[in-house]
Amino acid sequence: MAFGPPLPRRYLVGFDPMALPHHFTDVLVLGGGIAGMRAALGIPPELRVLIITKQAIEESNTAYAQGGIAGVLDPEDAFEDHIADTLAAGKGLCDPQAVEVVVREGPDRIRELIDWGTHFDYKNGRIDLTREGGHSHARIAHALGDATGRELTRALIANVRRLRHVRIWQNSLTIDLLTQEGRCCGALVWDAKRGPSLVWCRAMLLATGGAGQLYRESTNPPLATGDGYAMAYRAGAELRDMEFMQFHPTVLYIAGSARFLLTEALRGEGAYLRDRKGVRFMPEAHPDAELAPRDDVSRAITRRMAETRHPCVYLDLSHLDAAYLRNRFPGIDAICRRFDLDFTKDPIPVRPGAHYMLGGVTVDLNGRTTLPGLWAAGEVTSSGLHGANRLASNSLLEGLVFGARAARDIAAELARSPRGPLVVPSVDGLDPLHVREVQPASPGFSPADPAPADPNGLGLDLTDIRESLRALMGREVGIARDAEGLQEARRQVEFWSRYVLPIVFDQPEGWTLQNMLIVAQLMIASASAREESRGVHYRTDFPKPSDTWLKRVTLRRPLLENEPPPAIWVTGNIGSEISSFTPTVADPTEAGTPSTL
């Protein structure tokens, strides 16, 4: 399958470096979730750190995590069991080394959180550990009942703000990663107050989270538009496993309202899933019933919705202790009460929603990407931990472990490199074809030969395109897929891309839509290439797993035509500021037919 080029240029916008403010730092962290914050805490004080977040630092996918964080904290549990559970969920695509590293280092990272003031829930003087789907033991630590993510976020932010060598820019959208001679060296950043600026760094950590907003039904906050995947792809980093979007089985379904995650822990406590007639259907669908892995539960729910011609199924907790449930899940209790529902006795309408991207930027065990100068951690990566399906509550653990590992590796790398002046590319070095030939109308980018944001006078309704894309992805690239649907998705996304991607926008709505279209192309291409069903990737035309597909789909942007090596125009020292003033979708080596993006 072949797409047209996802973007006819290297950067989303044209810019003249001599017209923009420049900022310099040792380490640039993009993203304020658990991976980015943990990495910032691990950078030694002799290195300057700048954290850039798309919205307020309190807003990230981490903050919305309810269930908890998995770890071998009980003497009766064992590393080997957590490893086995993770490998079983991953359906043959986990990297065993990554799994072992995360599981064995995880408890120490959790104990660090406690030392930093995180208030986990305790019972009889010990952390109250619960069990969730796919786990063989109770090993999930939670905080404030069902507000684990908020509590972890609070503690991490409080500790980061005490560090004098760390600065934070909030409500700042990173438009693109800058590269010079094949190395990541900075970012083009925009916010409403300071406008566009260039931030140069000696090392960058990408921790921008996931892409759940590509789907109408999603547990993710509005900021999760896949920016990190698209920026890394444009910069030349390798991505892989982009066909694997995990769907959470139980998202509160109230027509017309925002979607809310109803944590896995509800089923861990004994909640049942019933159809519109009150029939409990999971025991016949899987031996573990409601505690089956998420992909199995999501497919079973989708099948039952189709069989009963009903838009949802129902979560039933009426047989459990009401007082305990309200104390254990105060956030869910409050959400349900908004809609006049008592979750301890009323059937709660739920359906699956896009929850977590298992694929992403390829990283090694230290968070290094294939692009020199760029590290990554958290949901934006494909670390090998999750394989084809993520075990519940392993995501926060991954962010902690890989955030810490990336920080150590960055510090070691910079210690080996003398702190000389940063070399800043010229206009030609960044992207001469784009910068000279296509310029945006926004002041602060480039004043030369501006082009209108809507050059063809199309009168585009970006919200309509965005919502149409989200509906299409849910319909054709959702829980169940087939060649016909994927081909239709490809045709439609390619059509939108033909007239949206060439436009040079000057506002975040345009840039995020372009990122979403690029990520959608990568996901569709990967899903089309994998002609089997494995984990969260289920194809009705290839309903069984195949041993020939015990391998990965990888993606990397081809060089643009006549893309030159960069030139040099100015240098700046770390800490200084210049105010006057750069897929090919391939199966793994032995796999099928490559496609061109």
XYZ file of N, CA and C in Angstrom, residues 64-263:
600
model
N -4.459 11.464 34.397
C -5.764 10.823 34.251
C -5.737 9.342 34.621
N -4.563 8.818 34.982
C -4.464 7.398 35.343
C -5.197 7.142 36.651
N -6.078 6.162 36.648
C -6.870 5.853 37.834
C -6.370 4.607 38.558
N -6.142 3.541 37.800
C -5.960 2.229 38.420
C -4.771 2.116 39.338
N -3.604 2.556 38.910
C -2.438 2.466 39.768
C -1.181 2.135 39.006
N -0.197 1.676 39.741
C 1.108 1.350 39.181
C 1.511 -0.032 39.670
N 1.918 -0.893 38.739
C 2.235 -2.281 39.063
C 3.673 -2.399 39.544
N 3.894 -3.288 40.495
C 5.242 -3.540 40.980
C 5.259 -4.689 41.972
N 6.372 -5.400 42.007
C 6.518 -6.528 42.927
C 6.920 -5.967 44.286
N 5.929 -5.675 45.104
C 6.137 -5.084 46.423
C 5.730 -6.024 47.551
N 5.046 -7.099 47.217
C 4.589 -8.080 48.203
C 5.592 -9.228 48.263
N 6.061 -9.612 49.461
C 7.013 -10.729 49.572
C 6.499 -12.023 48.951
N 5.178 -12.181 48.866
C 4.625 -13.396 48.279
C 4.561 -13.335 46.755
N 4.812 -12.166 46.191
C 4.874 -12.004 44.743
C 6.307 -12.270 44.301
N 6.530 -12.340 42.997
C 7.874 -12.625 42.483
C 8.086 -11.895 41.167
N 9.339 -11.462 40.936
C 9.680 -10.832 39.665
C 9.303 -11.741 38.500
N 9.605 -13.025 38.655
C 9.356 -13.967 37.563
C 7.876 -14.008 37.177
N 6.995 -13.856 38.166
C 5.563 -13.885 37.868
C 5.121 -12.619 37.134
N 5.629 -11.462 37.567
C 5.288 -10.215 36.874
C 5.836 -10.247 35.447
N 7.040 -10.766 35.286
C 7.621 -10.901 33.946
C 6.753 -11.815 33.088
N 6.359 -12.958 33.642
C 5.545 -13.911 32.884
C 4.198 -13.308 32.498
N 3.577 -12.571 33.406
C 2.292 -11.937 33.097
C 2.436 -10.920 31.971
N 3.520 -10.140 32.010
C 3.752 -9.120 30.982
C 4.001 -9.759 29.623
N 4.816 -10.817 29.609
C 5.098 -11.516 28.355
C 3.838 -12.164 27.792
N 3.015 -12.725 28.659
C 1.781 -13.360 28.194
C 0.853 -12.334 27.554
N 0.738 -11.168 28.165
C -0.123 -10.124 27.602
C 0.411 -9.633 26.268
N 1.735 -9.597 26.103
C 2.357 -9.052 24.902
C 2.279 -9.932 23.687
N 1.815 -11.159 23.841
C 1.525 -12.069 22.718
C 2.709 -12.256 21.770
N 3.899 -12.415 22.349
C 5.054 -12.778 21.546
C 5.871 -11.629 21.007
N 5.458 -10.388 21.219
C 6.196 -9.251 20.665
C 6.926 -8.424 21.714
N 6.897 -8.839 22.969
C 7.673 -8.118 23.984
C 9.163 -8.353 23.768
N 9.963 -7.381 24.150
C 11.409 -7.555 24.239
C 11.695 -8.073 25.645
N 12.123 -9.332 25.791
C 12.319 -9.888 27.137
C 13.274 -9.071 27.994
N 14.292 -8.466 27.372
C 15.221 -7.638 28.148
C 14.520 -6.410 28.717
N 13.697 -5.768 27.898
C 12.971 -4.591 28.382
C 12.022 -4.972 29.508
N 11.349 -6.093 29.365
C 10.423 -6.543 30.407
C 11.170 -6.781 31.706
N 12.299 -7.472 31.631
C 13.048 -7.780 32.849
C 13.574 -6.511 33.515
N 14.078 -5.584 32.726
C 14.597 -4.331 33.280
C 13.493 -3.573 34.015
N 12.344 -3.427 33.389
C 11.263 -2.644 33.997
C 10.730 -3.326 35.252
N 10.518 -4.618 35.191
C 9.957 -5.329 36.346
C 10.926 -5.318 37.522
N 12.206 -5.546 37.259
C 13.177 -5.636 38.360
C 13.542 -4.263 38.927
N 13.543 -3.231 38.097
C 13.875 -1.895 38.600
C 12.651 -1.144 39.121
N 11.467 -1.629 38.774
C 10.246 -0.931 39.134
C 10.050 -0.681 40.619
N 10.221 -1.687 41.479
C 9.993 -1.445 42.911
C 10.857 -0.331 43.489
N 12.110 -0.230 43.059
C 12.959 0.861 43.551
C 12.434 2.215 43.097
N 11.921 2.276 41.869
C 11.357 3.541 41.382
C 10.087 3.907 42.174
N 9.294 2.917 42.537
C 8.095 3.191 43.342
C 8.491 3.673 44.726
N 9.529 3.065 45.302
C 9.986 3.507 46.626
C 10.532 4.928 46.566
N 11.131 5.306 45.432
C 11.541 6.704 45.263
C 10.336 7.635 45.339
N 9.250 7.241 44.695
C 8.045 8.067 44.747
C 7.586 8.275 46.185
N 7.662 7.224 46.980
C 7.275 7.340 48.390
C 8.202 8.310 49.105
N 9.506 8.192 48.846
C 10.475 9.106 49.468
C 10.222 10.551 49.050
N 9.680 10.745 47.852
C 9.414 12.093 47.345
C 8.042 12.614 47.766
N 7.356 11.883 48.612
C 6.116 12.399 49.177
C 4.836 11.929 48.535
N 4.892 10.884 47.713
C 3.663 10.350 47.128
C 2.867 9.605 48.190
N 1.584 9.882 48.261
C 0.727 9.279 49.284
C -0.052 8.106 48.682
N 0.557 6.926 48.731
C -0.160 5.730 48.309
C -1.156 5.321 49.391
N -2.113 4.489 49.001
C -3.093 3.986 49.962
C -2.495 2.812 50.738
N -2.724 2.815 52.041
C -2.178 1.774 52.919
C -3.305 1.001 53.593
N -2.991 -0.235 53.947
C -3.913 -1.090 54.693
C -3.095 -1.925 55.669
N -3.414 -1.813 56.939
C -2.687 -2.535 57.988
C -1.189 -2.227 57.951
N -0.858 -0.963 57.691
C 0.528 -0.534 57.732
C 1.342 -0.833 56.492
N 0.731 -1.408 55.453
C 1.446 -1.728 54.215
C 0.671 -1.158 53.032
N 1.389 -0.939 51.929
C 0.707 -0.456 50.731
C -0.402 -1.435 50.364
N -1.577 -0.900 50.129
C -2.739 -1.718 49.791
C -2.653 -2.106 48.315
N -2.276 -3.339 48.055
C -2.078 -3.818 46.694
C -3.335 -4.520 46.194
N -3.736 -4.196 44.967
C -4.915 -4.808 44.375
C -4.522 -5.553 43.105
N -5.469 -6.323 42.586
C -5.222 -7.120 41.383
C -6.053 -6.579 40.230
N -5.476 -6.602 39.038
C -6.189 -6.185 37.839
C -6.048 -7.254 36.771
N -6.770 -7.074 35.661
C -6.800 -8.060 34.595
C -5.423 -8.422 34.072
N -5.170 -9.728 33.921
C -3.910 -10.223 33.389
C -2.830 -10.447 34.419
N -3.025 -9.961 35.645
C -2.031 -10.133 36.710
C -2.348 -11.384 37.522
N -1.311 -12.139 37.863
C -1.488 -13.358 38.651
C -1.447 -13.090 40.145
N -1.058 -11.874 40.550
C -0.988 -11.506 41.962
C -1.558 -10.101 42.139
N -1.888 -9.779 43.365
C -2.247 -8.403 43.712
C -0.954 -7.609 43.828
N -0.703 -6.723 42.852
C 0.558 -5.963 42.829
C 0.358 -4.517 42.376
N -0.878 -4.031 42.404
C -1.150 -2.685 41.924
C -1.244 -1.734 43.110
N -0.315 -0.771 43.168
C -0.365 0.273 44.192
C -1.187 1.437 43.660
N -2.083 1.952 44.484
C -2.911 3.070 44.056
C -2.875 4.166 45.107
N -3.325 5.343 44.717
C -3.271 6.506 45.609
C -4.598 7.244 45.579
N -5.042 7.684 46.733
C -6.295 8.432 46.863
C -7.443 7.695 46.190
N -7.454 6.384 46.375
C -8.496 5.556 45.779
C -8.292 5.384 44.297
N -8.932 6.221 43.507
C -8.843 6.119 42.050
C -8.222 7.365 41.427
N -7.343 8.030 42.160
C -6.694 9.249 41.651
C -5.179 9.098 41.668
N -4.701 7.902 41.319
C -3.265 7.630 41.378
C -2.472 8.599 40.511
N -2.927 8.803 39.279
C -2.198 9.681 38.378
C -2.095 11.100 38.888
N -3.171 11.622 39.445
C -3.155 12.986 39.985
C -2.171 13.100 41.143
N -2.143 12.089 42.010
C -1.248 12.142 43.163
C 0.210 12.020 42.730
N 0.509 11.136 41.790
C 1.877 11.029 41.285
C 2.301 12.332 40.623
N 1.398 12.913 39.843
C 1.696 14.182 39.181
C 1.992 15.270 40.200
N 1.174 15.350 41.233
C 1.388 16.361 42.283
C 2.761 16.210 42.920
N 3.120 14.984 43.297
C 4.391 14.763 43.981
C 5.578 15.061 43.069
N 5.504 14.627 41.814
C 6.613 14.860 40.892
C 6.792 16.351 40.612
N 5.693 17.059 40.379
C 5.785 18.499 40.120
C 6.387 19.217 41.317
N 5.951 18.866 42.516
C 6.470 19.523 43.720
C 7.972 19.345 43.835
N 8.469 18.162 43.511
C 9.904 17.917 43.606
C 10.671 18.599 42.484
N 10.119 18.617 41.284
C 10.792 19.291 40.174
C 10.895 20.785 40.439
N 9.868 21.374 40.996
C 9.873 22.821 41.226
C 10.877 23.236 42.292
N 11.389 22.311 43.059
C 12.419 22.641 44.042
C 13.813 22.718 43.413
N 13.944 22.257 42.183
C 15.251 22.186 41.541
C 15.579 23.508 40.853
N 16.679 24.121 41.238
C 17.044 25.429 40.700
C 17.561 25.339 39.271
N 18.004 24.155 38.851
C 18.553 24.038 37.496
C 17.483 23.653 36.472
N 16.224 23.578 36.902
C 15.132 23.186 36.005
C 14.167 24.352 35.816
N 13.886 24.696 34.567
C 12.862 25.685 34.235
C 11.698 24.982 33.542
N 10.526 25.582 33.625
C 9.330 25.002 33.013
C 8.638 26.056 32.159
N 8.386 25.720 30.901
C 7.529 26.534 30.044
C 6.213 25.784 29.882
N 5.137 26.379 30.345
C 3.832 25.752 30.214
C 3.056 26.359 29.048
N 2.037 25.635 28.610
C 1.161 26.110 27.528
C 1.957 26.510 26.292
N 2.940 25.696 25.968
C 3.824 25.959 24.828
C 3.810 24.745 23.902
N 3.428 24.958 22.664
C 3.347 23.866 21.701
C 4.661 23.736 20.944
N 5.248 22.561 20.976
C 6.423 22.291 20.156
C 5.948 21.927 18.756
N 6.393 22.708 17.772
C 5.949 22.500 16.395
C 6.798 21.443 15.710
N 8.114 21.509 15.911
C 9.003 20.571 15.235
C 10.309 20.420 15.990
N 10.955 19.268 15.774
C 12.306 19.038 16.257
C 13.277 19.527 15.193
N 14.319 20.228 15.608
C 15.329 20.732 14.688
C 16.472 19.730 14.599
N 16.957 19.524 13.387
C 18.074 18.602 13.187
C 19.168 19.269 12.380
N 20.390 18.838 12.642
C 21.554 19.325 11.908
C 22.475 18.146 11.665
N 22.781 17.888 10.396
C 23.642 16.775 10.021
C 23.188 15.472 10.677
N 21.878 15.248 10.652
C 21.338 14.009 11.177
C 21.286 13.907 12.682
N 21.452 15.020 13.383
C 21.414 15.010 14.843
C 20.351 15.979 15.338
N 19.579 15.552 16.328
C 18.582 16.433 16.933
C 19.294 17.473 17.786
N 18.971 18.735 17.565
C 19.707 19.796 18.257
C 18.797 20.870 18.843
N 17.481 20.707 18.755
C 16.607 21.716 19.326
C 15.179 21.565 18.857
N 14.388 22.596 19.112
C 12.970 22.550 18.770
C 12.464 23.937 18.421
N 11.491 23.973 17.524
C 10.742 25.187 17.225
C 9.495 25.166 18.104
N 9.343 26.191 18.937
C 8.300 26.206 19.967
C 7.439 27.454 19.791
N 6.153 27.314 20.081
C 5.223 28.443 19.967
C 4.337 28.504 21.191
N 4.094 29.714 21.678
C 2.997 29.907 22.626
C 2.368 31.268 22.382
N 1.178 31.439 22.928
C 0.390 32.633 22.625
C 1.058 33.909 23.106
N 1.847 33.843 24.187
C 2.463 35.043 24.752
C 3.761 35.400 24.046
N 4.668 34.447 23.926
C 5.977 34.779 23.364
C 6.081 34.497 21.880
N 5.035 33.893 21.285
C 5.090 33.590 19.871
C 6.072 32.468 19.593
N 6.633 32.416 18.373
C 7.577 31.350 18.050
C 8.979 31.663 18.562
N 9.706 30.626 18.914
C 11.106 30.778 19.310
C 11.831 29.475 19.031
N 13.140 29.560 18.980
C 13.990 28.390 18.767
C 14.693 28.046 20.071
N 14.618 26.784 20.454
C 15.282 26.306 21.666
C 16.331 25.291 21.248
N 17.586 25.587 21.576
C 18.694 24.706 21.214
C 19.146 23.927 22.449
N 19.555 22.685 22.240
C 19.937 21.838 23.372
C 21.058 20.894 22.973
N 21.721 20.370 23.984
C 22.738 19.340 23.763
C 22.129 17.945 23.748
N 20.997 17.779 24.413
C 20.279 16.503 24.420
C 18.802 16.787 24.608
N 17.972 15.980 23.983
C 16.527 16.166 24.088
C 15.873 14.867 24.529
N 14.902 14.993 25.442
C 14.069 13.858 25.827
C 12.651 14.117 25.345
N 12.156 13.223 24.504
C 10.792 13.305 23.996
C 9.889 12.475 24.907
N 8.922 13.137 25.550
C 8.008 12.449 26.467
C 6.618 13.057 26.324
N 6.147 13.102 25.085
C 4.940 13.851 24.739
C 3.656 13.036 24.832
N 3.741 11.780 25.246
C 2.529 10.999 25.446
C 1.957 10.433 24.163
N 0.659 10.089 24.198
C 0.057 9.281 23.162
C -0.783 10.016 22.140
N -1.700 9.251 21.519
C -2.476 9.756 20.380
C -3.934 9.327 20.463
N -4.463 9.209 21.664
C -5.834 8.743 21.820
C -6.868 9.626 21.165
N -6.540 10.923 20.976
C -7.508 11.835 20.382
C -7.719 11.601 18.892
N -6.997 10.649 18.299
C -7.306 10.260 16.928
C -8.620 9.484 16.855
N -9.197 9.157 17.994
C -10.436 8.386 18.059
C -11.513 9.169 18.802
N -12.748 9.028 18.325
C -13.864 9.700 18.997
C -14.055 9.161 20.410
N -13.991 7.848 20.560
C -14.123 7.240 21.883
C -12.722 7.082 22.454
N -12.390 7.869 23.467
C -11.033 7.852 24.003
C -11.033 8.246 25.465
N -10.113 7.663 26.205
C -9.903 8.040 27.602
C -8.917 9.188 27.738
N -8.288 9.580 26.644
C -7.203 10.553 26.702
C -7.715 11.984 26.751
N -6.957 12.893 27.375
C -7.326 14.308 27.379
C -7.120 14.929 25.999
N -7.637 16.131 25.764
C -7.560 16.752 24.436
C -6.144 16.946 23.908
N -5.146 17.010 24.784
C -3.780 17.272 24.319
C -3.140 16.075 23.627
N -3.736 14.879 23.705
C -3.106 13.655 23.192
C -3.376 13.478 21.707
N -2.750 14.329 20.893
C -2.983 14.323 19.448
C -1.829 13.712 18.656
N -0.904 13.039 19.330
C 0.160 12.335 18.621
C 1.274 13.217 18.104
N 1.436 14.415 18.668
C 2.446 15.346 18.159
C 3.846 14.744 18.169
N 4.192 14.035 19.231
C 5.538 13.488 19.352
C 5.874 12.497 18.260
N 4.924 11.636 17.902
C 5.163 10.671 16.830
C 5.420 11.394 15.515
N 4.578 12.383 15.216
C 4.704 13.101 13.948
C 6.003 13.893 13.888
N 6.367 14.573 14.981
C 7.610 15.353 14.993
C 8.819 14.448 14.835
N 8.831 13.322 15.546
C 9.961 12.399 15.445
C 10.063 11.824 14.041
N 8.922 11.501 13.437
C 8.917 10.979 12.073
C 9.492 12.002 11.102
N 9.042 13.252 11.206
C 9.566 14.281 10.307
C 11.059 14.490 10.506
N 11.527 14.318 11.743
C 12.945 14.531 12.034
C 13.814 13.366 11.589
N 13.208 12.242 11.218
C 13.976 11.113 10.713
C 14.165 9.969 11.681
N 13.542 10.012 12.859
C 13.650 8.909 13.812
C 12.796 7.733 13.345
N 13.208 6.547 13.748
C 12.440 5.344 13.418
C 11.271 5.178 14.383
N 10.127 4.779 13.832
C 8.967 4.397 14.629
C 8.637 2.941 14.336
N 7.948 2.296 15.269
C 7.547 0.912 15.024
C 6.268 0.599 15.819
N 5.625 -0.491 15.440
C 4.451 -1.020 16.157
C 3.276 -0.050 16.174
N 3.136 0.786 15.165
C 2.088 1.809 15.183
C 0.693 1.238 14.909
N 0.596 -0.045 14.623
C -0.720 -0.668 14.463
C -1.370 -1.019 15.795
N -0.601 -0.920 16.880
C -1.084 -1.405 18.171
C -1.602 -0.263 19.053
N -2.864 0.061 18.895
C -3.551 0.991 19.792
C -4.401 0.164 20.754
N -4.126 0.307 22.042
C -4.904 -0.433 23.031
C -6.190 0.315 23.367
N -7.265 -0.431 23.414
C -8.562 0.122 23.793
C -8.898 -0.324 25.208
N -9.304 0.640 26.030
C -9.739 0.289 27.378
C -11.179 -0.193 27.291
N -11.491 -1.316 27.929
C -12.833 -1.892 27.757
C -13.960 -1.051 28.336
N -13.687 -0.305 29.401
C -14.795 0.329 30.121
C -14.622 1.842 30.192
N -15.213 2.518 29.227
C -15.273 3.975 29.199
C -16.736 4.364 29.401
N -16.988 5.247 30.341
C -18.361 5.669 30.620
C -18.986 6.247 29.357
N -20.122 5.695 28.973
C -20.782 6.118 27.741
C -22.089 6.828 28.071
N -22.048 8.132 28.011
C -23.235 8.971 28.160
C -23.313 9.827 26.902
N -24.311 9.624 26.088
C -24.407 10.334 24.810
C -24.307 11.842 25.021
N -23.426 12.463 24.246
C -23.280 13.909 24.295
C -22.295 14.418 25.322
N -21.792 13.550 26.193
C -20.867 13.998 27.236
C -19.441 13.603 26.888
N -18.496 14.188 27.609
C -17.113 13.745 27.493
C -17.018 12.308 27.986
N -16.020 11.579 27.496
C -15.836 10.192 27.903
C -14.946 10.141 29.144
N -15.272 9.248 30.073
C -14.498 9.095 31.298
C -14.072 7.638 31.447
N -12.818 7.445 31.780
C -12.302 6.105 32.046
C -12.897 5.565 33.343
N -13.334 4.319 33.308
C -13.731 3.601 34.517
C -12.705 2.495 34.732
N -11.864 2.691 35.711
C -10.654 1.909 35.890
C -10.858 0.395 35.905
